[in-house]
PDB file of C-alpha atoms in Angstrom:
ATOM      1  CA  MET A   1      19.809-234.062  42.904  1.00 42.00           C
ATOM      2  CA  THR A   2      15.923-232.998  42.879  1.00 42.00           C
ATOM      3  CA  GLY A   3      14.819-232.694  46.654  1.00 44.00           C
ATOM      4  CA  LEU A   4      18.243-231.612  48.116  1.00 44.00           C
ATOM      5  CA  PRO A   5      17.335-228.130  49.338  1.00 46.00           C
ATOM      6  CA  LEU A   6      14.520-229.550  51.351  1.00 44.00           C
ATOM      7  CA  ARG A   7      16.332-232.386  52.950  1.00 49.00           C
ATOM      8  CA  CYS A   8      18.948-229.674  53.732  1.00 48.00           C
ATOM      9  CA  CYS A   9      16.470-227.759  55.326  1.00 47.00           C
ATOM     10  CA  ALA A  10      15.143-230.661  56.942  1.00 49.00           C
ATOM     11  CA  ARG A  11      18.443-231.457  58.772  1.00 50.00           C
ATOM     12  CA  VAL A  12      19.019-227.910  59.647  1.00 49.00           C
ATOM     13  CA  ALA A  13      15.772-227.610  61.187  1.00 49.00           C
ATOM     14  CA  ARG A  14      16.413-230.714  63.168  1.00 52.00           C
ATOM     15  CA  ALA A  15      19.759-229.509  64.351  1.00 50.00           C
ATOM     16  CA  ALA A  16      18.917-226.203  65.221  1.00 50.00           C
ATOM     17  CA  SER A  17      15.948-227.962  67.347  1.00 53.00           C
ATOM     18  CA  ASP A  18      18.424-229.949  69.045  1.00 53.00           C
ATOM     19  CA  GLY A  19      20.328-226.910  69.528  1.00 51.00           C
ATOM     20  CA  ARG A  20      22.970-227.770  67.418  1.00 50.00           C
ATOM     21  CA  THR A  21      23.026-224.491  65.015  1.00 47.00           C
ATOM     22  CA  GLU A  22      26.607-224.976  63.578  1.00 49.00           C
ATOM     23  CA  TYR A  23      25.429-227.274  60.701  1.00 47.00           C
ATOM     24  CA  ASP A  24      23.327-224.494  58.651  1.00 51.00           C
ATOM     25  CA  ALA A  25      27.040-223.018  57.413  1.00 52.00           C
ATOM     26  CA  GLY A  26      27.833-226.422  55.808  1.00 71.00           C
ATOM     27  CA  SER A  27      24.743-227.055  54.380  1.00 74.00           C
ATOM     28  CA  LEU A  28      24.764-223.995  52.016  1.00 78.00           C
ATOM     29  CA  PHE A  29      27.814-225.526  50.402  1.00 87.00           C
ATOM     30  CA  ILE A  30      26.707-228.959  49.670  1.00 89.00           C
ATOM     31  CA  ALA A  31      25.338-228.305  45.946  1.00 89.00           C
ATOM     32  CA  GLY A  32      28.618-226.465  45.160  1.00 90.00           C
ATOM     33  CA  ASN A  33      30.750-229.154  46.019  1.00 92.00           C
ATOM     34  CA  ALA A  34      28.845-231.600  44.355  1.00 94.00           C
ATOM     35  CA  LEU A  35      28.897-229.473  41.232  1.00 93.00           C
ATOM     36  CA  GLU A  36      32.327-228.825  41.406  1.00 95.00           C
ATOM     37  CA  LEU A  37      33.005-232.747  41.723  1.00 96.00           C
ATOM     38  CA  VAL A  38      30.662-233.164  38.603  1.00 96.00           C
ATOM     39  CA  GLY A  39      33.015-230.549  36.634  1.00 96.00           C
ATOM     40  CA  THR A  40      35.976-232.905  37.160  1.00 97.00           C
ATOM     41  CA  GLY A  41      33.923-235.833  35.613  1.00 97.00           C
ATOM     42  CA  MET A  42      32.539-237.804  38.341  1.00 97.00           C
ATOM     43  CA  SER A  43      28.959-238.749  37.815  1.00 97.00           C
ATOM     44  CA  ARG A  44      26.322-236.709  39.318  1.00 96.00           C
ATOM     45  CA  GLU A  45      25.309-239.658  41.480  1.00 96.00           C
ATOM     46  CA  GLU A  46      28.758-240.201  42.580  1.00 97.00           C
ATOM     47  CA  ALA A  47      29.257-236.759  43.588  1.00 96.00           C
ATOM     48  CA  TYR A  48      25.962-236.342  45.615  1.00 95.00           C
ATOM     49  CA  ARG A  49      27.139-239.596  47.107  1.00 96.00           C
ATOM     50  CA  VAL A  50      30.430-238.312  48.211  1.00 97.00           C
ATOM     51  CA  VAL A  51      29.239-234.992  49.441  1.00 95.00           C
ATOM     52  CA  GLN A  52      26.149-236.381  51.292  1.00 94.00           C
ATOM     53  CA  ARG A  53      28.161-238.786  52.902  1.00 95.00           C
ATOM     54  CA  ASN A  54      30.424-236.091  54.245  1.00 94.00           C
ATOM     55  CA  ALA A  55      27.473-233.991  54.941  1.00 92.00           C
ATOM     56  CA  HIS A  56      25.791-236.672  57.014  1.00 90.00           C
ATOM     57  CA  THR A  57      29.060-237.336  59.159  1.00 90.00           C
ATOM     58  CA  ALA A  58      28.935-233.838  60.094  1.00 88.00           C
ATOM     59  CA  TRP A  59      25.652-233.717  60.967  1.00 85.00           C
ATOM     60  CA  ASN A  60      25.418-236.581  63.254  1.00 87.00           C
ATOM     61  CA  ILE A  61      28.305-235.974  65.235  1.00 84.00           C
ATOM     62  CA  ALA A  62      28.798-233.148  67.788  1.00 83.00           C
ATOM     63  CA  GLY A  63      30.998-230.417  66.413  1.00 84.00           C
ATOM     64  CA  GLY A  64      30.992-232.034  63.262  1.00 87.00           C
ATOM     65  CA  ASP A  65      32.678-230.193  60.259  1.00 91.00           C
ATOM     66  CA  PHE A  66      31.646-230.819  56.799  1.00 92.00           C
ATOM     67  CA  ARG A  67      34.637-228.827  55.483  1.00 93.00           C
ATOM     68  CA  ALA A  68      37.179-230.773  57.531  1.00 94.00           C
ATOM     69  CA  ASN A  69      35.478-234.221  55.967  1.00 94.00           C
ATOM     70  CA  LEU A  70      35.972-233.148  52.698  1.00 96.00           C
ATOM     71  CA  GLU A  71      39.421-232.119  52.927  1.00 96.00           C
ATOM     72  CA  ALA A  72      40.053-235.454  54.514  1.00 97.00           C
ATOM     73  CA  ASP A  73      38.227-237.357  51.967  1.00 97.00           C
ATOM     74  CA  GLY A  74      40.360-238.953  49.393  1.00 98.00           C
ATOM     75  CA  ASP A  75      37.432-239.352  46.629  1.00 98.00           C
ATOM     76  CA  VAL A  76      37.573-235.414  46.786  1.00 97.00           C
ATOM     77  CA  THR A  77      41.241-234.720  47.418  1.00 97.00           C
ATOM     78  CA  SER A  78      42.282-236.792  44.359  1.00 98.00           C
ATOM     79  CA  ARG A  79      39.680-234.517  42.137  1.00 98.00           C
ATOM     80  CA  LEU A  80      39.919-231.206  43.788  1.00 97.00           C
ATOM     81  CA  SER A  81      43.053-229.159  44.936  1.00 97.00           C
ATOM     82  CA  ALA A  82      43.116-227.255  48.296  1.00 96.00           C
ATOM     83  CA  ALA A  83      42.189-224.083  46.863  1.00 96.00           C
ATOM     84  CA  GLU A  84      39.291-225.549  44.254  1.00 95.00           C
ATOM     85  CA  LEU A  85      37.907-226.980  47.514  1.00 94.00           C
ATOM     86  CA  ALA A  86      38.214-223.709  49.208  1.00 92.00           C
ATOM     87  CA  ASP A  87      36.354-222.083  46.433  1.00 91.00           C
ATOM     88  CA  CYS A  88      33.554-224.227  46.926  1.00 91.00           C
ATOM     89  CA  PHE A  89      33.112-222.715  50.517  1.00 88.00           C
ATOM     90  CA  SER A  90      33.331-219.011  49.281  1.00 87.00           C
ATOM     91  CA  THR A  91      30.260-216.919  49.874  1.00 83.00           C
ATOM     92  CA  ALA A  92      30.851-214.609  47.023  1.00 84.00           C
ATOM     93  CA  LEU A  93      28.430-216.335  44.769  1.00 76.00           C
ATOM     94  CA  HIS A  94      25.651-216.110  47.471  1.00 74.00           C
ATOM     95  CA  GLN A  95      26.216-212.327  47.946  1.00 84.00           C
ATOM     96  CA  GLU A  96      26.542-211.433  44.137  1.00 86.00           C
ATOM     97  CA  ASN A  97      23.707-209.898  43.869  1.00 85.00           C
ATOM     98  CA  LEU A  98      22.790-208.668  47.268  1.00 87.00           C
ATOM     99  CA  GLY A  99      22.629-204.958  46.162  1.00 88.00           C
ATOM    100  CA  VAL A 100      20.279-205.678  43.686  1.00 89.00           C
ATOM    101  CA  ILE A 101      17.952-207.159  45.798  1.00 88.00           C
ATOM    102  CA  TRP A 102      18.399-204.687  48.763  1.00 89.00           C
ATOM    103  CA  ASP A 103      17.628-201.916  46.078  1.00 91.00           C
ATOM    104  CA  ARG A 104      14.749-203.529  44.980  1.00 92.00           C
ATOM    105  CA  LEU A 105      13.305-204.067  48.393  1.00 91.00           C
ATOM    106  CA  GLY A 106      14.069-200.513  49.476  1.00 90.00           C
ATOM    107  CA  ILE A 107      16.853-201.634  52.146  1.00 85.00           C
TER     108      ILE A 107
END
């Protein structure tokens, strides 16, 4: 998945420049969803394709919803339960070490 963050940032920047800032939140969870699918035995390439297909649909439609796309995708729901998919959208991992970071920065 080399280059994934850069592509995500480029899409978010383009969407934001068009006034569509609702896309940044979904972009944060792309890698986690792909990794979760890989954990079920799906190949890395297939997981990337499935997640990107749903992300691109969300990005290219006004009011698109990445999470809702995944929840409606049979390739995803055949491998992940609703609870497992919800866990992919948890911000806990991203917030886990914020206290340490703030302490180091003196904030």
